[in-house]
């Protein structure tokens, strides 16, 4: 609410996600193409994989991941961060293409911060998961 008060701006519907989020599959392939078929024909062969673990216990959660970012045999960064705090009660782990992970982390962090400003409290873990699993159409 603080940002809205300073800017004298009122959102029409605070429950909607930002229109600036990428569309599902909107970055990967041209419109009308099946993403899997297109990438098999035209896309690069991506070599990726990582290990992330999270354990819930009585006093909280412990999350761990390996730190090496690589592409095949090439190690791009031996000390990358794959356990990333989103807000004070939520963290995420990443695996796969680093640029995609960073992009979605930033989008999620921004959208959750905007929701916190609108609603006056941090969004729930379920709300964050819903935002990632149901991108706007």
PDB file of C-alpha atoms in Angstrom:
ATOM      1  CA  UNK A   1       0.000   0.000   0.000  1.00  0.00           C
ATOM      2  CA  UNK A   2       2.884   2.406   0.654  1.00  0.00           C
ATOM      3  CA  UNK A   3       3.860   2.668  -3.024  1.00  0.00           C
ATOM      4  CA  UNK A   4       0.246   3.232  -4.018  1.00  0.00           C
ATOM      5  CA  UNK A   5      -0.104   6.005  -1.430  1.00  0.00           C
ATOM      6  CA  UNK A   6       3.049   7.804  -2.557  1.00  0.00           C
ATOM      7  CA  UNK A   7       2.206   7.590  -6.262  1.00  0.00           C
ATOM      8  CA  UNK A   8      -1.535   8.227  -5.795  1.00  0.00           C
ATOM      9  CA  UNK A   9      -2.166   5.094  -7.841  1.00  0.00           C
ATOM     10  CA  UNK A  10      -4.896   2.526  -7.327  1.00  0.00           C
ATOM     11  CA  UNK A  11      -4.823  -0.896  -8.925  1.00  0.00           C
ATOM     12  CA  UNK A  12      -8.045  -1.944 -10.608  1.00  0.00           C
ATOM     13  CA  UNK A  13      -7.765  -5.522  -9.342  1.00  0.00           C
ATOM     14  CA  UNK A  14      -5.044  -6.453  -6.860  1.00  0.00           C
ATOM     15  CA  UNK A  15      -5.575 -10.186  -7.381  1.00  0.00           C
ATOM     16  CA  UNK A  16      -4.459 -10.222 -11.026  1.00  0.00           C
ATOM     17  CA  UNK A  17      -0.877 -10.968 -11.974  1.00  0.00           C
ATOM     18  CA  UNK A  18       1.186  -8.406 -13.812  1.00  0.00           C
ATOM     19  CA  UNK A  19       0.603  -8.191 -17.574  1.00  0.00           C
ATOM     20  CA  UNK A  20       4.391  -7.972 -17.929  1.00  0.00           C
ATOM     21  CA  UNK A  21       4.939 -11.644 -17.040  1.00  0.00           C
ATOM     22  CA  UNK A  22       5.999 -13.720 -20.045  1.00  0.00           C
ATOM     23  CA  UNK A  23       3.343 -15.886 -21.626  1.00  0.00           C
ATOM     24  CA  UNK A  24       3.625 -19.656 -21.139  1.00  0.00           C
ATOM     25  CA  UNK A  25       6.008 -20.833 -23.844  1.00  0.00           C
ATOM     26  CA  UNK A  26       6.107 -17.333 -25.300  1.00  0.00           C
ATOM     27  CA  UNK A  27       9.885 -17.163 -25.334  1.00  0.00           C
ATOM     28  CA  UNK A  28      10.652 -20.637 -26.562  1.00  0.00           C
ATOM     29  CA  UNK A  29       9.017 -21.123 -29.960  1.00  0.00           C
ATOM     30  CA  UNK A  30       7.094 -19.263 -32.682  1.00  0.00           C
ATOM     31  CA  UNK A  31       3.318 -19.109 -32.340  1.00  0.00           C
ATOM     32  CA  UNK A  32       1.457 -22.145 -33.575  1.00  0.00           C
ATOM     33  CA  UNK A  33       4.394 -24.528 -33.172  1.00  0.00           C
ATOM     34  CA  UNK A  34       4.520 -27.424 -30.764  1.00  0.00           C
ATOM     35  CA  UNK A  35       7.388 -26.469 -28.396  1.00  0.00           C
ATOM     36  CA  UNK A  36       8.744 -29.992 -28.035  1.00  0.00           C
ATOM     37  CA  UNK A  37       8.780 -30.695 -31.779  1.00  0.00           C
ATOM     38  CA  UNK A  38      10.279 -27.282 -32.579  1.00  0.00           C
ATOM     39  CA  UNK A  39      13.117 -27.638 -30.084  1.00  0.00           C
ATOM     40  CA  UNK A  40      13.910 -31.182 -31.228  1.00  0.00           C
ATOM     41  CA  UNK A  41      14.264 -29.921 -34.795  1.00  0.00           C
ATOM     42  CA  UNK A  42      15.786 -26.450 -34.343  1.00  0.00           C
ATOM     43  CA  UNK A  43      16.914 -26.092 -30.751  1.00  0.00           C
ATOM     44  CA  UNK A  44      20.304 -26.666 -29.214  1.00  0.00           C
ATOM     45  CA  UNK A  45      20.999 -29.801 -27.246  1.00  0.00           C
ATOM     46  CA  UNK A  46      21.112 -28.484 -23.692  1.00  0.00           C
ATOM     47  CA  UNK A  47      23.168 -30.409 -21.177  1.00  0.00           C
ATOM     48  CA  UNK A  48      22.058 -29.525 -17.667  1.00  0.00           C
ATOM     49  CA  UNK A  49      21.445 -31.116 -14.342  1.00  0.00           C
ATOM     50  CA  UNK A  50      21.843 -30.327 -10.681  1.00  0.00           C
ATOM     51  CA  UNK A  51      21.082 -31.690  -7.259  1.00  0.00           C
ATOM     52  CA  UNK A  52      18.897 -29.784  -4.801  1.00  0.00           C
ATOM     53  CA  UNK A  53      17.664 -31.082  -1.463  1.00  0.00           C
ATOM     54  CA  UNK A  54      15.323 -29.631   1.145  1.00  0.00           C
ATOM     55  CA  UNK A  55      14.467 -31.078   4.527  1.00  0.00           C
ATOM     56  CA  UNK A  56      11.667 -29.939   6.803  1.00  0.00           C
ATOM     57  CA  UNK A  57      12.197 -30.306  10.526  1.00  0.00           C
ATOM     58  CA  UNK A  58      10.574 -29.037  13.710  1.00  0.00           C
ATOM     59  CA  UNK A  59      12.222 -25.584  13.678  1.00  0.00           C
ATOM     60  CA  UNK A  60      12.206 -24.845   9.956  1.00  0.00           C
ATOM     61  CA  UNK A  61      13.726 -25.975   6.685  1.00  0.00           C
ATOM     62  CA  UNK A  62      17.244 -26.770   5.510  1.00  0.00           C
ATOM     63  CA  UNK A  63      17.915 -26.472   1.780  1.00  0.00           C
ATOM     64  CA  UNK A  64      21.119 -27.404  -0.033  1.00  0.00           C
ATOM     65  CA  UNK A  65      22.344 -27.626  -3.610  1.00  0.00           C
ATOM     66  CA  UNK A  66      25.528 -28.182  -5.523  1.00  0.00           C
ATOM     67  CA  UNK A  67      27.329 -25.024  -6.683  1.00  0.00           C
ATOM     68  CA  UNK A  68      28.689 -25.873 -10.119  1.00  0.00           C
ATOM     69  CA  UNK A  69      27.139 -24.342 -13.255  1.00  0.00           C
ATOM     70  CA  UNK A  70      28.192 -26.299 -16.293  1.00  0.00           C
ATOM     71  CA  UNK A  71      27.317 -27.069 -19.879  1.00  0.00           C
ATOM     72  CA  UNK A  72      28.505 -30.526 -20.782  1.00  0.00           C
ATOM     73  CA  UNK A  73      32.141 -30.765 -19.747  1.00  0.00           C
ATOM     74  CA  UNK A  74      32.594 -26.984 -19.541  1.00  0.00           C
ATOM     75  CA  UNK A  75      32.304 -25.551 -16.002  1.00  0.00           C
ATOM     76  CA  UNK A  76      31.004 -21.997 -16.417  1.00  0.00           C
ATOM     77  CA  UNK A  77      31.009 -21.132 -12.716  1.00  0.00           C
ATOM     78  CA  UNK A  78      32.267 -23.332  -9.882  1.00  0.00           C
ATOM     79  CA  UNK A  79      30.492 -21.266  -7.194  1.00  0.00           C
ATOM     80  CA  UNK A  80      26.988 -20.380  -8.412  1.00  0.00           C
ATOM     81  CA  UNK A  81      24.096 -19.874  -5.984  1.00  0.00           C
ATOM     82  CA  UNK A  82      21.294 -22.373  -6.488  1.00  0.00           C
ATOM     83  CA  UNK A  83      19.451 -21.813  -3.202  1.00  0.00           C
ATOM     84  CA  UNK A  84      17.983 -18.325  -3.473  1.00  0.00           C
ATOM     85  CA  UNK A  85      15.908 -16.389  -0.908  1.00  0.00           C
ATOM     86  CA  UNK A  86      12.709 -14.986  -2.411  1.00  0.00           C
ATOM     87  CA  UNK A  87      11.467 -13.200   0.723  1.00  0.00           C
ATOM     88  CA  UNK A  88      11.954 -13.700   4.453  1.00  0.00           C
ATOM     89  CA  UNK A  89       9.740 -16.816   4.604  1.00  0.00           C
ATOM     90  CA  UNK A  90      10.361 -18.335   1.170  1.00  0.00           C
ATOM     91  CA  UNK A  91      13.336 -19.644  -0.760  1.00  0.00           C
ATOM     92  CA  UNK A  92      13.754 -21.401  -4.051  1.00  0.00           C
ATOM     93  CA  UNK A  93      16.228 -23.791  -5.571  1.00  0.00           C
ATOM     94  CA  UNK A  94      17.229 -23.654  -9.208  1.00  0.00           C
ATOM     95  CA  UNK A  95      18.212 -26.206 -11.794  1.00  0.00           C
ATOM     96  CA  UNK A  96      18.395 -26.104 -15.549  1.00  0.00           C
ATOM     97  CA  UNK A  97      19.335 -23.196 -17.758  1.00  0.00           C
ATOM     98  CA  UNK A  98      20.788 -20.459 -15.548  1.00  0.00           C
ATOM     99  CA  UNK A  99      19.359 -17.521 -17.497  1.00  0.00           C
ATOM    100  CA  UNK A 100      15.829 -18.935 -17.282  1.00  0.00           C
ATOM    101  CA  UNK A 101      16.213 -19.577 -13.557  1.00  0.00           C
ATOM    102  CA  UNK A 102      17.421 -16.030 -12.887  1.00  0.00           C
ATOM    103  CA  UNK A 103      14.649 -14.531 -15.016  1.00  0.00           C
ATOM    104  CA  UNK A 104      11.868 -16.438 -13.229  1.00  0.00           C
ATOM    105  CA  UNK A 105      13.432 -15.752  -9.829  1.00  0.00           C
ATOM    106  CA  UNK A 106      13.405 -12.002 -10.540  1.00  0.00           C
ATOM    107  CA  UNK A 107       9.860 -12.097 -11.923  1.00  0.00           C
ATOM    108  CA  UNK A 108       8.628 -14.040  -8.892  1.00  0.00           C
ATOM    109  CA  UNK A 109      10.421 -11.773  -6.439  1.00  0.00           C
ATOM    110  CA  UNK A 110       9.002  -8.640  -8.118  1.00  0.00           C
ATOM    111  CA  UNK A 111       5.447  -9.968  -8.276  1.00  0.00           C
ATOM    112  CA  UNK A 112       5.507 -11.092  -4.639  1.00  0.00           C
ATOM    113  CA  UNK A 113       6.859  -7.701  -3.551  1.00  0.00           C
ATOM    114  CA  UNK A 114       4.076  -5.935  -5.464  1.00  0.00           C
ATOM    115  CA  UNK A 115       1.462  -8.189  -3.852  1.00  0.00           C
ATOM    116  CA  UNK A 116       2.950  -7.493  -0.425  1.00  0.00           C
ATOM    117  CA  UNK A 117       2.677  -3.748  -1.056  1.00  0.00           C
ATOM    118  CA  UNK A 118      -0.917  -4.079  -2.277  1.00  0.00           C
ATOM    119  CA  UNK A 119      -2.151  -6.409   0.461  1.00  0.00           C
ATOM    120  CA  UNK A 120      -0.015  -5.255   3.390  1.00  0.00           C
ATOM    121  CA  UNK A 121       1.404  -8.722   4.125  1.00  0.00           C
ATOM    122  CA  UNK A 122       3.770 -11.233   2.556  1.00  0.00           C
ATOM    123  CA  UNK A 123       2.121 -13.656   0.129  1.00  0.00           C
ATOM    124  CA  UNK A 124       1.885 -17.281   1.189  1.00  0.00           C
ATOM    125  CA  UNK A 125       4.017 -20.079  -0.209  1.00  0.00           C
ATOM    126  CA  UNK A 126       0.879 -21.430  -1.917  1.00  0.00           C
ATOM    127  CA  UNK A 127       0.329 -18.026  -3.539  1.00  0.00           C
ATOM    128  CA  UNK A 128       3.892 -17.985  -4.862  1.00  0.00           C
ATOM    129  CA  UNK A 129       3.551 -21.527  -6.205  1.00  0.00           C
ATOM    130  CA  UNK A 130       0.272 -20.630  -7.910  1.00  0.00           C
ATOM    131  CA  UNK A 131       1.905 -17.623  -9.549  1.00  0.00           C
ATOM    132  CA  UNK A 132       4.616 -19.826 -11.061  1.00  0.00           C
ATOM    133  CA  UNK A 133       2.326 -22.705 -12.036  1.00  0.00           C
ATOM    134  CA  UNK A 134      -0.394 -20.568 -13.656  1.00  0.00           C
ATOM    135  CA  UNK A 135       1.245 -17.822 -15.718  1.00  0.00           C
ATOM    136  CA  UNK A 136      -1.196 -15.309 -17.199  1.00  0.00           C
ATOM    137  CA  UNK A 137      -2.655 -16.086 -20.603  1.00  0.00           C
TER     138      UNK A 137
END
